[in-house]
Short mmCIF file of C-alpha atoms (C1' of nucleotides) in Angstrom, two decimals:
data_model
loop_
_atom_site.label_atom_id
_atom_site.label_comp_id
_atom_site.label_asym_id
_atom_site.label_seq_id
_atom_site.Cartn_x
_atom_site.Cartn_y
_atom_site.Cartn_z
CA MET A 884 80.52 144.84 116.61
CA SER A 885 77.68 144.61 114.15
CA LEU A 886 76.00 148.01 113.97
CA ILE A 887 72.36 148.46 113.20
CA ILE A 888 71.63 148.00 109.51
CA THR A 889 69.31 150.81 108.47
CA LYS A 890 66.74 150.29 105.77
CA ALA A 891 68.55 152.72 103.51
CA THR A 892 71.63 150.54 103.87
CA LEU A 893 69.60 147.41 103.34
CA GLY A 894 68.42 148.85 100.05
CA ARG A 895 71.96 149.44 98.87
CA LEU A 896 73.40 146.09 99.87
CA PRO A 897 72.17 144.29 96.74
CA VAL A 898 73.71 147.05 94.64
CA TYR A 899 77.07 146.48 96.29
CA LEU A 900 76.58 142.78 95.87
CA GLU A 901 76.03 142.96 92.11
CA PHE A 902 79.07 145.19 91.78
CA LEU A 903 81.34 143.05 93.95
CA LYS A 904 80.42 139.92 92.05
CA LYS A 905 81.61 141.51 88.82
CA GLN A 906 85.02 142.42 90.23
CA LYS A 907 88.06 140.15 90.04
CA THR A 908 90.54 141.49 92.61
CA GLU A 909 91.06 139.89 96.00
CA TYR A 910 90.67 143.19 97.86
CA ILE A 911 88.59 146.23 97.01
CA SER A 912 88.53 149.68 98.57
CA SER A 913 85.48 151.69 99.52
CA THR A 914 86.85 154.44 97.30
CA GLN A 915 86.66 152.22 94.22
CA ILE A 916 83.16 151.06 95.07
CA ALA A 917 82.00 154.60 95.73
CA ARG A 918 83.41 155.90 92.47
CA SER A 919 81.90 153.12 90.39
CA LEU A 920 78.48 153.34 91.98
CA GLU A 921 78.49 157.11 92.30
CA LEU A 922 77.97 157.07 96.04
CA GLY A 923 79.81 158.91 98.80
CA GLU A 924 82.81 156.95 99.98
CA VAL A 925 82.03 157.49 103.65
CA LEU A 926 78.54 156.20 102.98
CA VAL A 927 79.93 153.06 101.41
CA ARG A 928 82.26 152.59 104.33
CA LYS A 929 79.43 153.00 106.82
CA ASP A 930 77.24 150.59 104.91
CA LEU A 931 79.94 147.95 104.64
CA ASN A 932 80.84 148.51 108.23
CA SER A 933 77.35 147.76 109.39
CA VAL A 934 77.43 144.27 107.87
CA CYS A 935 81.04 143.36 108.59
CA GLY A 936 83.87 145.17 110.32
CA LEU A 937 86.78 143.73 108.43
CA GLY A 938 88.16 146.52 106.23
CA LYS A 939 91.91 146.89 106.40
CA PRO A 940 93.54 150.32 106.11
CA LYS A 941 95.64 150.71 102.97
CA ILE A 942 94.32 147.41 101.59
CA GLY A 943 90.55 147.64 101.57
CA TYR A 944 87.99 144.91 102.03
CA ASP A 945 88.36 141.22 101.35
CA ARG A 946 85.99 140.82 98.40
CA GLU A 947 84.96 137.25 99.07
CA LYS A 948 84.30 137.89 102.73
CA LEU A 949 82.39 141.04 101.91
CA ILE A 950 80.17 139.17 99.48
CA ALA A 951 79.58 136.48 102.06
CA SER A 952 78.70 139.06 104.73
CA ILE A 953 76.24 140.84 102.45
CA LEU A 954 74.63 137.59 101.40
CA ASP A 955 74.31 136.80 105.05
CA ALA A 956 72.83 140.19 105.99
CA LEU A 957 70.32 139.88 103.17
CA GLY A 958 69.43 136.37 104.22
CA VAL A 959 70.06 135.12 100.69
CA ASN A 960 71.31 131.84 102.03
CA LYS A 961 68.07 131.12 103.78
CA ASN A 962 65.78 129.68 101.15
CA ILE A 963 62.19 130.80 101.37
CA SER A 964 59.24 129.31 99.53
CA ALA A 965 56.54 131.43 97.92
CA VAL A 966 53.30 130.85 96.09
CA LEU A 967 51.68 132.99 93.46
CA ALA A 968 47.99 133.66 92.95
CA GLY A 969 46.81 134.59 89.46
CA ALA A 970 48.30 132.69 86.55
CA GLY A 971 47.68 135.36 83.92
CA GLN A 972 50.31 136.98 81.71
CA LEU A 973 52.14 138.66 84.55
CA GLY A 974 51.81 135.66 86.82
CA THR A 975 53.22 133.42 84.13
CA ALA A 976 56.12 135.80 83.55
CA LEU A 977 56.93 135.67 87.26
CA MET A 978 56.57 131.88 87.46
CA GLU A 979 59.06 131.44 84.65
CA TYR A 980 61.44 134.17 85.76
CA LYS A 981 64.82 132.77 86.71
CA GLY A 982 66.20 135.67 88.76
CA PHE A 983 64.44 134.98 92.06
CA SER A 984 66.42 131.90 92.97
CA GLU A 985 69.59 133.98 93.11
CA TYR A 986 68.14 135.69 96.16
CA GLY A 987 66.94 132.51 97.75
CA VAL A 988 63.27 132.80 96.87
CA ASP A 989 61.51 129.93 95.17
CA ILE A 990 58.02 130.46 93.79
CA LYS A 991 56.87 126.89 94.08
CA ALA A 992 53.43 126.92 92.53
CA ALA A 993 50.71 129.08 91.05
CA PHE A 994 47.05 129.13 92.08
CA ASP A 995 44.06 130.29 90.09
CA ASN A 996 40.29 129.94 90.07
CA ASP A 997 39.99 129.63 86.30
CA PRO A 998 39.47 125.95 85.36
CA LYS A 999 41.23 126.63 82.05
CA LYS A 1000 44.40 127.59 83.87
CA ILE A 1001 44.36 124.93 86.55
CA ASP A 1002 46.73 122.00 85.93
CA HIS A 1003 48.76 124.01 83.46
CA THR A 1004 52.47 123.24 83.60
CA PHE A 1005 54.93 126.08 83.08
CA ALA A 1006 58.09 125.91 80.98
CA ASN A 1007 60.13 125.03 84.07
CA GLY A 1008 57.83 122.27 85.27
CA LYS A 1009 56.01 124.26 87.95
CA LYS A 1010 52.27 123.88 88.05
CA THR A 1011 49.03 125.79 88.52
CA TYR A 1012 46.59 124.49 91.11
CA SER A 1013 43.07 125.39 92.14
CA ILE A 1014 42.95 128.25 94.61
CA ASP A 1015 40.89 125.92 96.82
CA SER A 1016 43.94 123.83 97.51
CA LEU A 1017 46.01 126.82 98.65
CA LYS A 1018 45.75 126.17 102.37
CA GLU A 1019 46.67 122.56 102.15
CA TYR A 1020 49.61 123.36 99.88
CA CYS A 1021 50.93 126.13 102.09
CA GLU A 1022 50.76 124.00 105.19
CA SER A 1023 52.63 121.09 103.73
CA ASN A 1024 55.25 123.23 101.96
CA GLU A 1025 56.14 125.84 104.59
CA ILE A 1026 55.13 128.77 102.41
CA LYS A 1027 56.23 132.12 103.79
CA ILE A 1028 55.55 134.58 100.97
CA GLY A 1029 52.42 135.12 98.90
CA ILE A 1030 52.46 136.89 95.55
CA ILE A 1031 49.26 138.47 94.31
CA ALA A 1032 48.92 138.87 90.55
CA VAL A 1033 45.15 138.53 90.23
CA PRO A 1034 42.76 141.16 88.87
CA GLN A 1035 42.28 144.12 91.26
CA SER A 1036 38.77 143.10 92.15
CA GLU A 1037 39.94 139.81 93.63
CA ALA A 1038 43.07 141.09 95.31
CA GLN A 1039 41.65 141.55 98.80
CA ALA A 1040 39.88 138.19 98.83
CA VAL A 1041 43.03 136.39 97.76
CA CYS A 1042 45.03 138.33 100.31
CA ASN A 1043 42.65 137.26 103.07
CA LYS A 1044 43.00 133.67 101.98
CA MET A 1045 46.76 133.90 102.09
CA ILE A 1046 46.67 135.31 105.58
CA GLU A 1047 44.48 132.39 106.64
CA CYS A 1048 47.20 130.17 105.25
CA ASN A 1049 49.66 131.73 107.69
CA ILE A 1050 51.49 133.70 105.04
CA ARG A 1051 53.12 136.69 106.72
CA ALA A 1052 54.63 138.57 103.77
CA ILE A 1053 52.78 139.61 100.64
CA TRP A 1054 54.10 140.96 97.37
CA ASN A 1055 51.21 142.81 95.84
CA LEU A 1056 51.42 143.35 92.10
CA THR A 1057 47.91 144.73 91.78
CA THR A 1058 47.11 148.40 92.13
CA TYR A 1059 44.72 147.67 94.96
CA SER A 1060 45.59 148.92 98.46
CA LEU A 1061 45.30 145.83 100.58
CA VAL A 1062 43.95 146.00 104.10
CA ILE A 1063 46.06 143.77 106.31
CA PRO A 1064 46.63 143.03 109.98
CA ASP A 1065 49.68 144.41 111.74
CA ASN A 1066 51.61 141.18 111.80
CA VAL A 1067 51.63 140.87 108.02
CA ILE A 1068 53.97 142.88 105.83
CA VAL A 1069 53.11 143.98 102.32
CA LYS A 1070 55.26 145.29 99.54
CA ASN A 1071 53.29 146.96 96.81
CA GLU A 1072 54.72 146.65 93.34
CA ASN A 1073 52.54 148.95 91.34
CA LEU A 1074 53.94 148.86 87.83
CA ALA A 1075 51.53 151.48 86.49
CA LEU A 1076 52.60 153.88 89.21
CA SER A 1077 56.22 153.15 88.61
CA LEU A 1078 56.05 153.89 84.91
CA SER A 1079 53.93 156.92 85.62
CA PHE A 1080 56.57 158.16 88.04
CA LEU A 1081 59.21 157.90 85.35
CA LYS A 1082 56.98 159.86 83.02
CA THR A 1083 56.40 162.57 85.61
CA CYS A 1084 60.12 162.83 86.26
CA MET A 1085 60.74 163.10 82.54
CA LEU A 1086 58.17 165.87 82.20
CA ARG A 1087 59.76 167.69 85.12
CA ASN A 1088 63.25 166.79 83.96
CA GLU A 1089 64.32 165.14 87.18
CA GLU A 1090 66.13 161.98 88.08
CA PRO A 1091 63.70 159.30 89.27
CA ASP A 1092 65.73 158.25 92.29
CA ILE A 1093 62.77 158.01 94.59
CA ASP A 1094 60.25 155.36 94.02
CA SER A 1095 56.59 156.04 94.35
CA THR A 1096 55.75 152.43 95.00
CA LEU A 1097 57.62 152.43 98.26
CA ARG A 1098 54.91 153.72 100.52
CA ASN A 1099 52.53 151.43 102.31
CA GLU A 1100 48.97 152.55 102.38
CA ASP A 1101 46.02 151.81 104.64
CA MET B 1219 51.67 180.27 95.04
CA SER B 1220 52.77 176.87 93.90
CA LEU B 1221 55.52 175.67 96.22
CA ILE B 1222 58.25 173.33 95.11
CA ILE B 1223 57.00 169.78 94.82
CA THR B 1224 59.62 167.54 96.40
CA LYS B 1225 60.22 164.05 95.13
CA ALA B 1226 58.90 162.59 98.34
CA THR B 1227 55.68 164.49 97.74
CA LEU B 1228 55.62 163.44 94.12
CA GLY B 1229 55.74 159.84 95.25
CA ARG B 1230 52.73 160.29 97.51
CA LEU B 1231 50.54 162.16 95.04
CA PRO B 1232 49.33 159.03 93.28
CA VAL B 1233 48.44 157.54 96.65
CA TYR B 1234 46.28 160.55 97.45
CA LEU B 1235 44.82 160.33 93.98
CA GLU B 1236 43.69 156.74 94.35
CA PHE B 1237 42.17 157.53 97.72
CA LEU B 1238 40.40 160.69 96.57
CA LYS B 1239 38.88 158.90 93.61
CA LYS B 1240 37.25 156.40 95.94
CA GLN B 1241 35.62 159.06 98.09
CA LYS B 1242 32.16 160.46 97.48
CA THR B 1243 31.94 163.71 99.45
CA GLU B 1244 32.31 167.13 97.86
CA TYR B 1245 34.89 168.27 100.40
CA ILE B 1246 37.50 166.31 102.25
CA SER B 1247 39.80 167.32 105.11
CA SER B 1248 43.50 166.63 105.43
CA THR B 1249 42.66 164.96 108.74
CA GLN B 1250 40.50 162.37 107.05
CA ILE B 1251 43.07 161.69 104.37
CA ALA B 1252 45.86 161.42 106.91
CA ARG B 1253 43.92 159.00 109.07
CA SER B 1254 42.93 156.77 106.18
CA LEU B 1255 46.39 156.63 104.66
CA GLU B 1256 48.22 156.55 107.99
CA LEU B 1257 50.23 159.65 107.26
CA GLY B 1258 50.85 162.74 109.38
CA GLU B 1259 48.12 165.31 108.83
CA VAL B 1260 50.58 168.18 108.53
CA LEU B 1261 52.45 166.17 105.94
CA VAL B 1262 49.26 165.69 103.95
CA ARG B 1263 48.52 169.40 104.20
CA LYS B 1264 51.98 170.31 103.02
CA ASP B 1265 51.77 167.88 100.14
CA LEU B 1266 48.37 169.09 99.03
CA ASN B 1267 49.49 172.64 99.49
CA SER B 1268 52.38 172.21 97.14
CA VAL B 1269 50.09 171.25 94.27
CA CYS B 1270 47.17 173.59 95.00
CA GLY B 1271 46.52 176.18 97.65
CA LEU B 1272 42.80 175.92 97.87
CA GLY B 1273 42.02 174.31 101.23
CA LYS B 1274 39.34 176.07 103.23
CA PRO B 1275 39.46 176.17 107.04
CA LYS B 1276 36.63 174.28 108.69
CA ILE B 1277 35.59 172.79 105.34
CA GLY B 1278 38.62 171.11 103.84
CA TYR B 1279 39.59 170.64 100.23
CA ASP B 1280 37.33 170.56 97.20
CA ARG B 1281 37.70 166.94 96.17
CA GLU B 1282 37.21 167.43 92.43
CA LYS B 1283 39.62 170.35 92.28
CA LEU B 1284 42.16 168.45 94.33
CA ILE B 1285 42.00 165.50 91.97
CA ALA B 1286 42.37 167.82 89.00
CA SER B 1287 45.38 169.53 90.58
CA ILE B 1288 47.09 166.24 91.36
CA LEU B 1289 46.45 164.94 87.86
CA ASP B 1290 47.95 168.13 86.59
CA ALA B 1291 51.01 167.98 88.82
CA LEU B 1292 51.59 164.38 87.77
CA GLY B 1293 51.19 165.30 84.14
CA VAL B 1294 48.60 162.55 83.71
CA ASN B 1295 46.75 164.65 81.19
CA LYS B 1296 49.72 164.85 78.90
CA ASN B 1297 49.72 161.66 76.91
CA ILE B 1298 53.11 160.15 76.29
CA SER B 1299 53.95 157.35 73.89
CA ALA B 1300 56.27 154.51 74.74
CA VAL B 1301 57.75 151.50 73.01
CA LEU B 1302 58.81 148.22 74.50
CA ALA B 1303 61.77 146.06 73.54
CA GLY B 1304 61.56 142.34 74.25
CA ALA B 1305 58.29 140.59 73.57
CA GLY B 1306 58.82 137.72 75.99
CA GLN B 1307 56.53 136.73 78.86
CA LEU B 1308 57.08 139.91 80.83
CA GLY B 1309 56.98 142.09 77.73
CA THR B 1310 53.71 140.54 76.68
CA ALA B 1311 52.26 141.08 80.13
CA LEU B 1312 53.19 144.75 79.95
CA MET B 1313 51.86 145.16 76.40
CA GLU B 1314 48.50 143.78 77.44
CA TYR B 1315 48.35 145.55 80.79
CA LYS B 1316 45.50 148.05 80.92
CA GLY B 1317 46.61 150.19 83.86
CA PHE B 1318 49.14 152.41 82.10
CA SER B 1319 46.62 154.42 80.12
CA GLU B 1320 45.13 155.74 83.36
CA TYR B 1321 48.36 157.63 83.88
CA GLY B 1322 48.58 158.84 80.33
CA VAL B 1323 51.18 156.40 79.06
CA ASP B 1324 50.53 154.40 75.92
CA ILE B 1325 52.89 151.57 75.02
CA LYS B 1326 52.31 151.68 71.30
CA ALA B 1327 54.34 148.78 70.00
CA ALA B 1328 56.77 146.04 70.90
CA PHE B 1329 60.10 145.33 69.19
CA ASP B 1330 62.08 142.12 69.12
CA ASN B 1331 64.84 140.47 67.16
CA ASP B 1332 63.31 137.00 67.21
CA PRO B 1333 61.66 136.31 63.82
CA LYS B 1334 59.15 134.06 65.58
CA LYS B 1335 57.89 136.99 67.62
CA ILE B 1336 57.91 139.65 64.92
CA ASP B 1337 54.48 140.40 63.43
CA HIS B 1338 52.71 138.92 66.42
CA THR B 1339 49.53 140.76 67.35
CA PHE B 1340 48.65 141.10 71.05
CA ALA B 1341 45.18 140.66 72.53
CA ASN B 1342 44.56 144.41 72.28
CA GLY B 1343 45.65 144.73 68.66
CA LYS B 1344 49.14 146.12 69.33
CA LYS B 1345 51.94 144.58 67.31
CA THR B 1346 55.52 143.37 67.52
CA TYR B 1347 57.98 144.72 64.97
CA SER B 1348 61.56 144.00 64.08
CA ILE B 1349 64.02 145.86 66.27
CA ASP B 1350 65.56 147.14 63.06
CA SER B 1351 62.55 149.34 62.44
CA LEU B 1352 62.76 150.96 65.89
CA LYS B 1353 64.33 154.22 64.76
CA GLU B 1354 61.88 154.81 61.97
CA TYR B 1355 58.94 154.01 64.26
CA CYS B 1356 60.11 156.28 67.06
CA GLU B 1357 60.67 159.16 64.71
CA SER B 1358 57.26 159.00 63.13
CA ASN B 1359 55.40 158.36 66.40
CA GLU B 1360 57.02 160.82 68.79
CA ILE B 1361 58.15 158.15 71.21
CA LYS B 1362 59.41 159.52 74.52
CA ILE B 1363 59.80 156.46 76.74
CA GLY B 1364 61.56 153.18 76.07
CA ILE B 1365 60.86 150.03 78.07
CA ILE B 1366 63.52 147.35 78.22
CA ALA B 1367 62.31 143.81 78.86
CA VAL B 1368 64.96 141.89 76.92
CA PRO B 1369 67.39 139.34 78.37
CA GLN B 1370 70.13 140.96 80.50
CA SER B 1371 72.82 140.29 77.92
CA GLU B 1372 71.09 142.47 75.35
CA ALA B 1373 69.95 145.24 77.66
CA GLN B 1374 72.79 147.67 77.03
CA ALA B 1375 72.68 147.25 73.26
CA VAL B 1376 68.94 147.87 73.19
CA CYS B 1377 69.37 150.84 75.50
CA ASN B 1378 71.95 152.35 73.17
CA LYS B 1379 69.60 151.89 70.24
CA MET B 1380 66.83 153.64 72.11
CA ILE B 1381 69.07 156.57 72.91
CA GLU B 1382 69.94 156.83 69.22
CA CYS B 1383 66.20 157.01 68.61
CA ASN B 1384 66.07 160.12 70.80
CA ILE B 1385 64.35 158.38 73.66
CA ARG B 1386 65.16 160.28 76.86
CA ALA B 1387 63.53 158.15 79.54
CA ILE B 1388 64.07 154.43 80.03
CA TRP B 1389 62.19 151.96 82.21
CA ASN B 1390 64.62 149.13 82.76
CA LEU B 1391 63.04 145.83 83.76
CA THR B 1392 66.25 143.86 83.49
CA THR B 1393 68.68 143.43 86.36
CA TYR B 1394 71.46 144.97 84.29
CA SER B 1395 72.87 148.35 85.38
CA LEU B 1396 72.64 150.42 82.24
CA VAL B 1397 75.31 152.96 81.38
CA ILE B 1398 73.63 156.08 80.06
CA PRO B 1399 74.48 159.67 79.22
CA ASP B 1400 73.50 162.47 81.58
CA ASN B 1401 70.56 163.69 79.56
CA VAL B 1402 68.74 160.36 79.75
CA ILE B 1403 66.87 159.25 82.85
CA VAL B 1404 66.49 155.62 83.86
CA LYS B 1405 64.18 153.97 86.31
CA ASN B 1406 65.26 150.49 87.25
CA GLU B 1407 62.49 148.07 88.01
CA ASN B 1408 64.32 145.08 89.35
CA LEU B 1409 61.65 142.59 90.32
CA ALA B 1410 64.09 140.07 91.75
CA LEU B 1411 65.53 142.73 94.03
CA SER B 1412 62.13 143.86 95.04
CA LEU B 1413 60.94 140.43 96.07
CA SER B 1414 64.26 139.79 97.75
CA PHE B 1415 63.82 143.00 99.73
CA LEU B 1416 60.44 141.81 100.98
CA LYS B 1417 62.01 138.55 102.01
CA THR B 1418 64.81 140.31 103.87
CA CYS B 1419 62.31 142.53 105.67
CA MET B 1420 60.31 139.46 106.62
CA LEU B 1421 63.37 137.72 108.00
CA ARG B 1422 64.26 140.86 109.97
CA ASN B 1423 60.64 141.48 110.84
CA GLU B 1424 60.49 144.99 109.46
CA GLU B 1425 58.07 146.92 107.31
CA PRO B 1426 59.34 147.17 103.75
CA ASP B 1427 58.64 150.86 103.33
CA ILE B 1428 61.85 151.64 101.58
CA ASP B 1429 62.42 150.25 98.18
CA SER B 1430 65.73 148.89 97.11
CA THR B 1431 65.04 149.45 93.45
CA LEU B 1432 65.03 153.18 93.88
CA ARG B 1433 68.71 153.87 93.56
CA ASN B 1434 70.31 154.60 90.24
CA GLU B 1435 73.61 152.91 89.69
CA ASP B 1436 76.57 153.67 87.43
"C1'" DT C 1089 31.68 182.91 120.26
"C1'" DA C 1090 33.43 178.13 119.95
"C1'" DG C 1091 35.15 174.64 117.16
"C1'" DA C 1092 37.12 172.65 113.28
"C1'" DT C 1093 40.19 173.11 110.07
"C1'" DT C 1094 44.03 175.26 107.37
"C1'" DG C 1095 48.78 177.05 106.83
"C1'" DT C 1096 53.25 178.54 108.74
"C1'" DT C 1097 57.29 178.67 111.63
"C1'" DA C 1098 60.38 176.20 114.58
"C1'" DA C 1099 61.95 171.69 116.39
"C1'" DT C 1100 63.11 167.03 115.58
"C1'" DC C 1101 64.71 163.14 113.34
"C1'" DG C 1102 67.31 160.26 110.14
"C1'" DA C 1103 70.49 159.91 106.69
"C1'" DT C 1104 74.41 161.73 104.34
"C1'" DT C 1105 78.61 164.24 104.14
"C1'" DA C 1106 82.80 166.62 105.94
"C1'" DA C 1107 86.68 166.65 108.82
"C1'" DC C 1108 90.00 164.21 110.93
"C1'" DA C 1109 92.29 160.74 113.76
"C1'" DA C 1110 93.88 155.82 113.56
"C1'" DT C 1111 96.12 152.14 111.15
"C1'" DC C 1112 98.87 149.38 108.19
"C1'" DT D 342 108.46 157.92 107.15
"C1'" DA D 343 104.83 158.89 103.66
"C1'" DG D 344 100.71 157.52 101.62
"C1'" DA D 345 96.59 155.17 101.19
"C1'" DT D 346 92.97 153.66 103.33
"C1'" DT D 347 89.72 152.78 107.23
"C1'" DG D 348 86.56 154.26 110.97
"C1'" DT D 349 84.60 157.82 114.02
"C1'" DT D 350 82.79 162.20 115.56
"C1'" DA D 351 80.62 166.44 114.35
"C1'" DA D 352 78.19 169.21 110.81
"C1'" DT D 353 74.87 169.47 107.26
"C1'" DC D 354 70.90 168.56 104.77
"C1'" DG D 355 66.14 167.17 103.73
"C1'" DA D 356 62.00 165.55 105.21
"C1'" DT D 357 58.72 165.01 108.84
"C1'" DT D 358 56.48 166.44 112.97
"C1'" DA D 359 55.07 169.67 116.74
"C1'" DA D 360 53.33 173.96 118.15
"C1'" DC D 361 50.56 177.54 117.18
"C1'" DA D 362 48.44 181.43 114.78
"C1'" DA D 363 44.90 182.44 111.15
"C1'" DT D 364 40.44 181.64 109.17
"C1'" DC D 365 35.79 180.44 108.36
#
DNA sequence: TAGATTGTTAATCGATTAACAATC
DNA sequence: TAGATTGTTAATCGATTAACAATC
């Protein structure tokens, strides 16, 4: 029944999701989706097929069910708690960002080593704690994801601390290439690289449809 | 001489660059690079070969020259000016971020429609102007890149304004799928999607080496 | 010469697309 | 039945890897 969901598919599921949410009709065909998103229609069909096999010839796919299946495949319904290290400008922006909850991720608290930042309360009531209390906090709050938004020079140290706290997935917003054990996954979000990639594409007059931040190093 | 640089290669160049900068030796072999970055050594050789053909058997590549070639291929030496729309938390973080200049991108000014934000001076002396003065500013400052960090609901309007200002490359930090003409390139930087992708990979226990933000929609 | 390394050509692999049969 | 749509099998395409010849 359920085919293997490739990573390429996984990457497109949220795109389908956004699109499907905007539609109004009860049923929707892969042809419509493909045309609107400028993707091959067979590709769309294969993607949809790998999360749910319920398309009906001549009618299309049940929109509601499709949305539910995608949400399920993405694990949106499973709520996951995260913590953030580094309550600077970027950290604050992330703490106050509302979009994460839509995907079932809750950044519960920020941690910093700067006494001036500790105890600060964000606009939404979340708080900044001392980095020393990270372990205790993670243990009592079932934290699964760690977000690193500290200065480069501290990135590895903070990363090590997070791993000690049993965090197994790290979102790295610094430009530092973290060294991590095999059982931890890292996603690098290098904004400088990303903007630079756009610039390079512009200079070469190409579409930026590959992302330079996608590779894992070390 | 210079082979075609594929986009996949283009995405890896900055990774090589970071690594090469950290090294000390005069020459470096593709084998060393491959091992350190966990890439295939033939792949590294092909990549390096597409930007410069100066590897020497038994010796390796001249580190300095390699760095220079990569910088050149990436267009880092060509300085490009950008403007940012939306001086909120995220916008402020980007305005004050120091890493962009390393890749030859200078975000010169921020624009907003909120009177409370207009005329604000950032920590580094850059300023926020009224969105109404965007066109004039872009024309007199040769602005090539526009960064959108406004609320979703205003993203398209701001994008349209930027296109009127002759901006041909847009870095979109909202979750909105911008509709743009063919001669404009967009790079979507959807942070919610990115974090969500990490979460999904964690739940499925996979490495997140493909990035969901890489696809262009609409 | 032997060994380390580069660069090229062919094979493999994964993802996408094309062709077409199946279904309502 | 005809037409629209789905789902599958084979072909294509691009990128990576393997094998190996060339070079210092």
